[in-house]
Amino acid sequence: MVIGQDEVKRRLGTKTLYFQPLFVGYPSPDKKVCLNNCSHPVSKPAEINSYIMKLTKLKSALLILGLCGTMTLSPIANTGHAAQSPIAIAKQLNEAFVQVVEKVSPSVVVVKVTQKRDTSGRLQQFRGNPFFEFFEEEMGERFRERLEERQRQMPAPQGQGSGVIIRKDGYIVTNRHVVEDAEFIKVLMQDGTEYKASVKGLDPESDLAVIKIDASNLPATGFADSDKTRVGEFAIAIGAPFELDYSVTIGHVSAKGRSIYASPDQFDADFIQTDASINPGNSGGPLVNLDGKIVGINTMIRGIGTGIGFAIPSNLVREISESLIQHGKVTRAWLGIRITSLREEPALRRQYKNVKDGVIVTDIESEGPSAKSALEVDDIIVAVEGKNVATVQQLKNQIRSKKIGAPLTLTVNRSGKSQDVKVRPGELPSMDELRRMSMRGRQRGNTDIGEKIGIKVEQLNESLARKNGIESGSAVVVTEVAEGGPAESNNISAGDIITHINGNRTSTLSQMREAISDADLEEGIVIKLISDGSKKLRILRNR
């Protein structure tokens, strides 16, 4: 029989690196075995196997040499792909942006708003004018009706923003400030189709709104997990700035967790910062990633053309929009406390050296849910239901969606020891009620007195001690507050009871004087006090 080169290669296999005997018996006596097209005839199995072994060793050496050459001379060739030029790579990135925009744009809408006319404001500007008062008295109701009719005939104020479809059945998320006080809302799609829209719910605390159009099978865009969004990622904004519909700008996620309050009513302030250009008209439009998912809803800017814009994170948008769709409003949980982050206060970090991160309780509202719990002023909250918190907004985010009245566990550091405290959250009061609570203690003593921190104090008497549930003589009480001093600027008022300064007990006037003399306003003075029955913590420093 004859074994040619192809047969040898087939038997050896292209990846065989070792010798495997091919014959176990002798060939027929009248036949010889030929290798390499009979250029090397052999007749014994040993000779056949010896020849094949030589071929195997040669093949192994060539293969190893080839691998070494591949790794040494051409790293890219080892992957099976040719090297790409910088221009080719740039074109691929360019195509990625184009594909994202083409995917998302059909779900972006232009929100056109006709505002309600305010006829009362037109009349109000004439009040106090003798000429107006004369005619109003002479012509009475007739004059007023004509003025109001003229106001109604004037063009109604117009506004425009952006939005994005989040459900195929016509639900659109936008900013609250885009559609608030709107008389008519019109939604313009990318293909030119127009729909009349109605407001399903507004949430001033987050500046979000959900509107609805009567349509189905619409192109909706999904949400990304904003917690997993990383600083430095590409970000694409799509909207209608300056009435330039469907404008696209590209930038990056510049920062996360920005606590920028857009209005006094804004409770949720945890923004994504981006340098993708955002301008008036972008409000309510999406900020998306390279997967075409919403990472935020564009809501405000810091100066036109500065490259500093802010978007509401997608996780908050999803939570708020679902609540508005289901209930028409958002109900937030509330602990009834004021807090500050250890990260933000050097004076606190010096005092609580054994705690790396957390938020310290500075106030416990006497009317709030925490007043009924074991939580105390000076507690450092480090976790909510086992999830770590390090900033004020992180704590708000963890508490906001908790069930009203259901117990939750706060892990706190108290006097250097970790312990769990159970609190039953209440419903967040209205912003007016919160402001009333905040202003309640500011309307008391303002006598210009005091030196270092701007207060005068006396030993706590038995009556005040009994009223506040503490022992007589165990603290000092503020009797006067200097106008414009550090104490007044931190809302310390006459009648407040000071129990500690920089962690030192102030049971007596002498202890108070000693604590104040050792304190430094440049570094910050930490004061624990009781005000209107609520425990509070204040940090005084020169401003």
GROMACS .gro file of N, CA, C and O in nm, residues 173 175 206 208 223-229 253 255-260 266 268-273 285 287 293-300 310-321 393 397 400:
model
  200
  173VAL      N    1  -4.325   6.140   2.980
  173VAL     CA    2  -4.270   6.210   3.095
  173VAL      C    3  -4.203   6.338   3.048
  173VAL      O    4  -4.143   6.344   2.941
  175ASN      N    5  -4.098   6.771   3.225
  175ASN     CA    6  -4.080   6.848   3.348
  175ASN      C    7  -4.212   6.910   3.394
  175ASN      O    8  -4.295   6.950   3.311
  206SER      N    9  -4.001   6.688   4.267
  206SER     CA   10  -3.899   6.636   4.175
  206SER      C   11  -3.896   6.713   4.044
  206SER      O   12  -3.808   6.688   3.960
  208LEU      N   13  -4.114   6.680   3.805
  208LEU     CA   14  -4.153   6.587   3.699
  208LEU      C   15  -4.303   6.590   3.678
  208LEU      O   16  -4.379   6.624   3.768
  223PHE      N   17  -3.572   5.273   3.044
  223PHE     CA   18  -3.484   5.339   3.140
  223PHE      C   19  -3.358   5.257   3.164
  223PHE      O   20  -3.363   5.135   3.173
  224ALA      N   21  -3.246   5.327   3.178
  224ALA     CA   22  -3.123   5.264   3.226
  224ALA      C   23  -3.124   5.269   3.379
  224ALA      O   24  -3.207   5.338   3.440
  225ASP      N   25  -3.035   5.196   3.441
  225ASP     CA   26  -3.017   5.202   3.586
  225ASP      C   27  -2.919   5.313   3.616
  225ASP      O   28  -2.798   5.297   3.599
  226SER      N   29  -2.970   5.428   3.661
  226SER     CA   30  -2.883   5.544   3.682
  226SER      C   31  -2.782   5.521   3.793
  226SER      O   32  -2.678   5.588   3.798
  227ASP      N   33  -2.809   5.426   3.884
  227ASP     CA   34  -2.711   5.395   3.988
  227ASP      C   35  -2.584   5.336   3.927
  227ASP      O   36  -2.475   5.349   3.983
  228LYS      N   37  -2.599   5.268   3.813
  228LYS     CA   38  -2.485   5.205   3.747
  228LYS      C   39  -2.421   5.295   3.642
  228LYS      O   40  -2.318   5.259   3.584
  229THR      N   41  -2.482   5.410   3.615
  229THR     CA   42  -2.423   5.504   3.520
  229THR      C   43  -2.294   5.559   3.579
  229THR      O   44  -2.289   5.599   3.695
  253VAL      N   45  -2.131   6.222   3.096
  253VAL     CA   46  -2.179   6.237   3.233
  253VAL      C   47  -2.064   6.300   3.310
  253VAL      O   48  -1.959   6.239   3.331
  255ALA      N   49  -2.076   6.444   3.629
  255ALA     CA   50  -2.076   6.416   3.773
  255ALA      C   51  -2.211   6.356   3.809
  255ALA      O   52  -2.308   6.363   3.732
  256LYS      N   53  -2.218   6.299   3.928
  256LYS     CA   54  -2.344   6.244   3.979
  256LYS      C   55  -2.366   6.295   4.121
  256LYS      O   56  -2.274   6.339   4.188
  257GLY      N   57  -2.493   6.288   4.163
  257GLY     CA   58  -2.525   6.326   4.300
  257GLY      C   59  -2.514   6.474   4.329
  257GLY      O   60  -2.484   6.514   4.442
  258ARG      N   61  -2.538   6.558   4.228
  258ARG     CA   62  -2.531   6.703   4.249
  258ARG      C   63  -2.658   6.750   4.322
  258ARG      O   64  -2.769   6.729   4.275
  259SER      N   65  -2.640   6.815   4.436
  259SER     CA   66  -2.754   6.866   4.514
  259SER      C   67  -2.777   7.012   4.479
  259SER      O   68  -2.736   7.103   4.551
  260ILE      N   69  -2.841   7.033   4.365
  260ILE     CA   70  -2.873   7.168   4.317
  260ILE      C   71  -3.023   7.184   4.322
  260ILE      O   72  -3.097   7.113   4.254
  266GLN      N   73  -3.852   7.217   4.572
  266GLN     CA   74  -3.787   7.095   4.527
  266GLN      C   75  -3.729   7.018   4.646
  266GLN      O   76  -3.642   7.067   4.718
  268ASP      N   77  -3.647   6.660   4.611
  268ASP     CA   78  -3.551   6.566   4.556
  268ASP      C   79  -3.449   6.643   4.473
  268ASP      O   80  -3.483   6.704   4.372
  269ALA      N   81  -3.325   6.642   4.516
  269ALA     CA   82  -3.220   6.716   4.446
  269ALA      C   83  -3.097   6.627   4.436
  269ALA      O   84  -3.005   6.636   4.516
  270ASP      N   85  -3.098   6.537   4.340
  270ASP     CA   86  -2.990   6.441   4.324
  270ASP      C   87  -2.965   6.428   4.174
  270ASP      O   88  -3.007   6.331   4.111
  271PHE      N   89  -2.895   6.525   4.117
  271PHE     CA   90  -2.891   6.538   3.972
  271PHE      C   91  -2.767   6.476   3.910
  271PHE      O   92  -2.660   6.468   3.972
  272ILE      N   93  -2.783   6.436   3.784
  272ILE     CA   94  -2.670   6.399   3.699
  272ILE      C   95  -2.626   6.525   3.626
  272ILE      O   96  -2.707   6.593   3.564
  273GLN      N   97  -2.498   6.556   3.635
  273GLN     CA   98  -2.444   6.672   3.563
  273GLN      C   99  -2.388   6.625   3.430
  273GLN      O  100  -2.325   6.519   3.421
  285GLY      N  101  -3.676   6.668   2.807
  285GLY     CA  102  -3.625   6.573   2.709
  285GLY      C  103  -3.528   6.475   2.772
  285GLY      O  104  -3.479   6.495   2.883
  287LEU      N  105  -3.191   6.237   2.840
  287LEU     CA  106  -3.046   6.222   2.830
  287LEU      C  107  -3.024   6.071   2.824
  287LEU      O  108  -3.063   5.998   2.916
  293LYS      N  109  -3.085   5.406   2.614
  293LYS     CA  110  -3.171   5.404   2.732
  293LYS      C  111  -3.163   5.538   2.804
  293LYS      O  112  -3.060   5.606   2.803
  294ILE      N  113  -3.273   5.574   2.870
  294ILE     CA  114  -3.279   5.701   2.943
  294ILE      C  115  -3.197   5.692   3.071
  294ILE      O  116  -3.223   5.607   3.156
  295VAL      N  117  -3.098   5.780   3.085
  295VAL     CA  118  -3.024   5.788   3.211
  295VAL      C  119  -3.072   5.906   3.295
  295VAL      O  120  -3.045   5.915   3.414
  296GLY      N  121  -3.144   5.999   3.230
  296GLY     CA  122  -3.197   6.113   3.304
  296GLY      C  123  -3.291   6.196   3.219
  296GLY      O  124  -3.298   6.180   3.097
  297ILE      N  125  -3.367   6.283   3.286
  297ILE     CA  126  -3.454   6.380   3.218
  297ILE      C  127  -3.395   6.518   3.240
  297ILE      O  128  -3.380   6.564   3.354
  298ASN      N  129  -3.359   6.584   3.130
  298ASN     CA  130  -3.296   6.716   3.137
  298ASN      C  131  -3.392   6.815   3.202
  298ASN      O  132  -3.509   6.824   3.164
  299THR      N  133  -3.339   6.892   3.299
  299THR     CA  134  -3.430   6.978   3.374
  299THR      C  135  -3.383   7.120   3.394
  299THR      O  136  -3.464   7.211   3.406
  300MET      N  137  -3.252   7.145   3.398
  300MET     CA  138  -3.208   7.283   3.417
  300MET      C  139  -3.062   7.299   3.377
  300MET      O  140  -2.990   7.201   3.356
  310PHE      N  141  -2.812   6.980   3.403
  310PHE     CA  142  -2.848   6.882   3.504
  310PHE      C  143  -2.971   6.803   3.460
  310PHE      O  144  -3.063   6.857   3.400
  311ALA      N  145  -2.967   6.674   3.491
  311ALA     CA  146  -3.076   6.584   3.456
  311ALA      C  147  -3.119   6.506   3.580
  311ALA      O  148  -3.037   6.470   3.664
  312ILE      N  149  -3.250   6.481   3.589
  312ILE     CA  150  -3.304   6.401   3.699
  312ILE      C  151  -3.272   6.255   3.671
  312ILE      O  152  -3.304   6.204   3.564
  313PRO      N  153  -3.210   6.182   3.764
  313PRO     CA  154  -3.168   6.043   3.738
  313PRO      C  155  -3.285   5.953   3.700
  313PRO      O  156  -3.396   5.967   3.751
  314SER      N  157  -3.258   5.858   3.612
  314SER     CA  158  -3.363   5.773   3.558
  314SER      C  159  -3.433   5.689   3.664
  314SER      O  160  -3.554   5.664   3.654
  315ASN      N  161  -3.361   5.644   3.767
  315ASN     CA  162  -3.425   5.563   3.870
  315ASN      C  163  -3.533   5.643   3.944
  315ASN      O  164  -3.639   5.590   3.978
  316LEU      N  165  -3.505   5.772   3.969
  316LEU     CA  166  -3.606   5.857   4.033
  316LEU      C  167  -3.719   5.885   3.935
  316LEU      O  168  -3.837   5.884   3.974
  317VAL      N  169  -3.687   5.908   3.809
  317VAL     CA  170  -3.790   5.934   3.707
  317VAL      C  171  -3.885   5.815   3.696
  317VAL      O  172  -4.007   5.832   3.690
  318ARG      N  173  -3.829   5.695   3.693
  318ARG     CA  174  -3.912   5.575   3.684
  318ARG      C  175  -4.006   5.565   3.804
  318ARG      O  176  -4.126   5.539   3.789
  319GLU      N  177  -3.952   5.585   3.923
  319GLU     CA  178  -4.032   5.574   4.045
  319GLU      C  179  -4.144   5.678   4.049
  319GLU      O  180  -4.259   5.645   4.078
  320ILE      N  181  -4.111   5.803   4.018
  320ILE     CA  182  -4.210   5.911   4.024
  320ILE      C  183  -4.315   5.893   3.915
  320ILE      O  184  -4.435   5.908   3.939
  321SER      N  185  -4.272   5.860   3.793
  321SER     CA  186  -4.368   5.848   3.682
  321SER      C  187  -4.465   5.733   3.706
  321SER      O  188  -4.585   5.744   3.675
  393GLN      N  189  -2.879   6.331   5.051
  393GLN     CA  190  -2.967   6.285   4.945
  393GLN      C  191  -2.977   6.134   4.942
  393GLN      O  192  -3.083   6.079   4.910
  397ASN      N  193  -3.321   5.936   4.946
  397ASN     CA  194  -3.354   5.837   4.844
  397ASN      C  195  -3.397   5.705   4.905
  397ASN      O  196  -3.486   5.637   4.853
  400ARG      N  197  -3.762   5.775   5.090
  400ARG     CA  198  -3.873   5.829   5.012
  400ARG      C  199  -3.982   5.727   4.980
  400ARG      O  200  -4.102   5.756   4.996
   0.00000   0.00000   0.00000
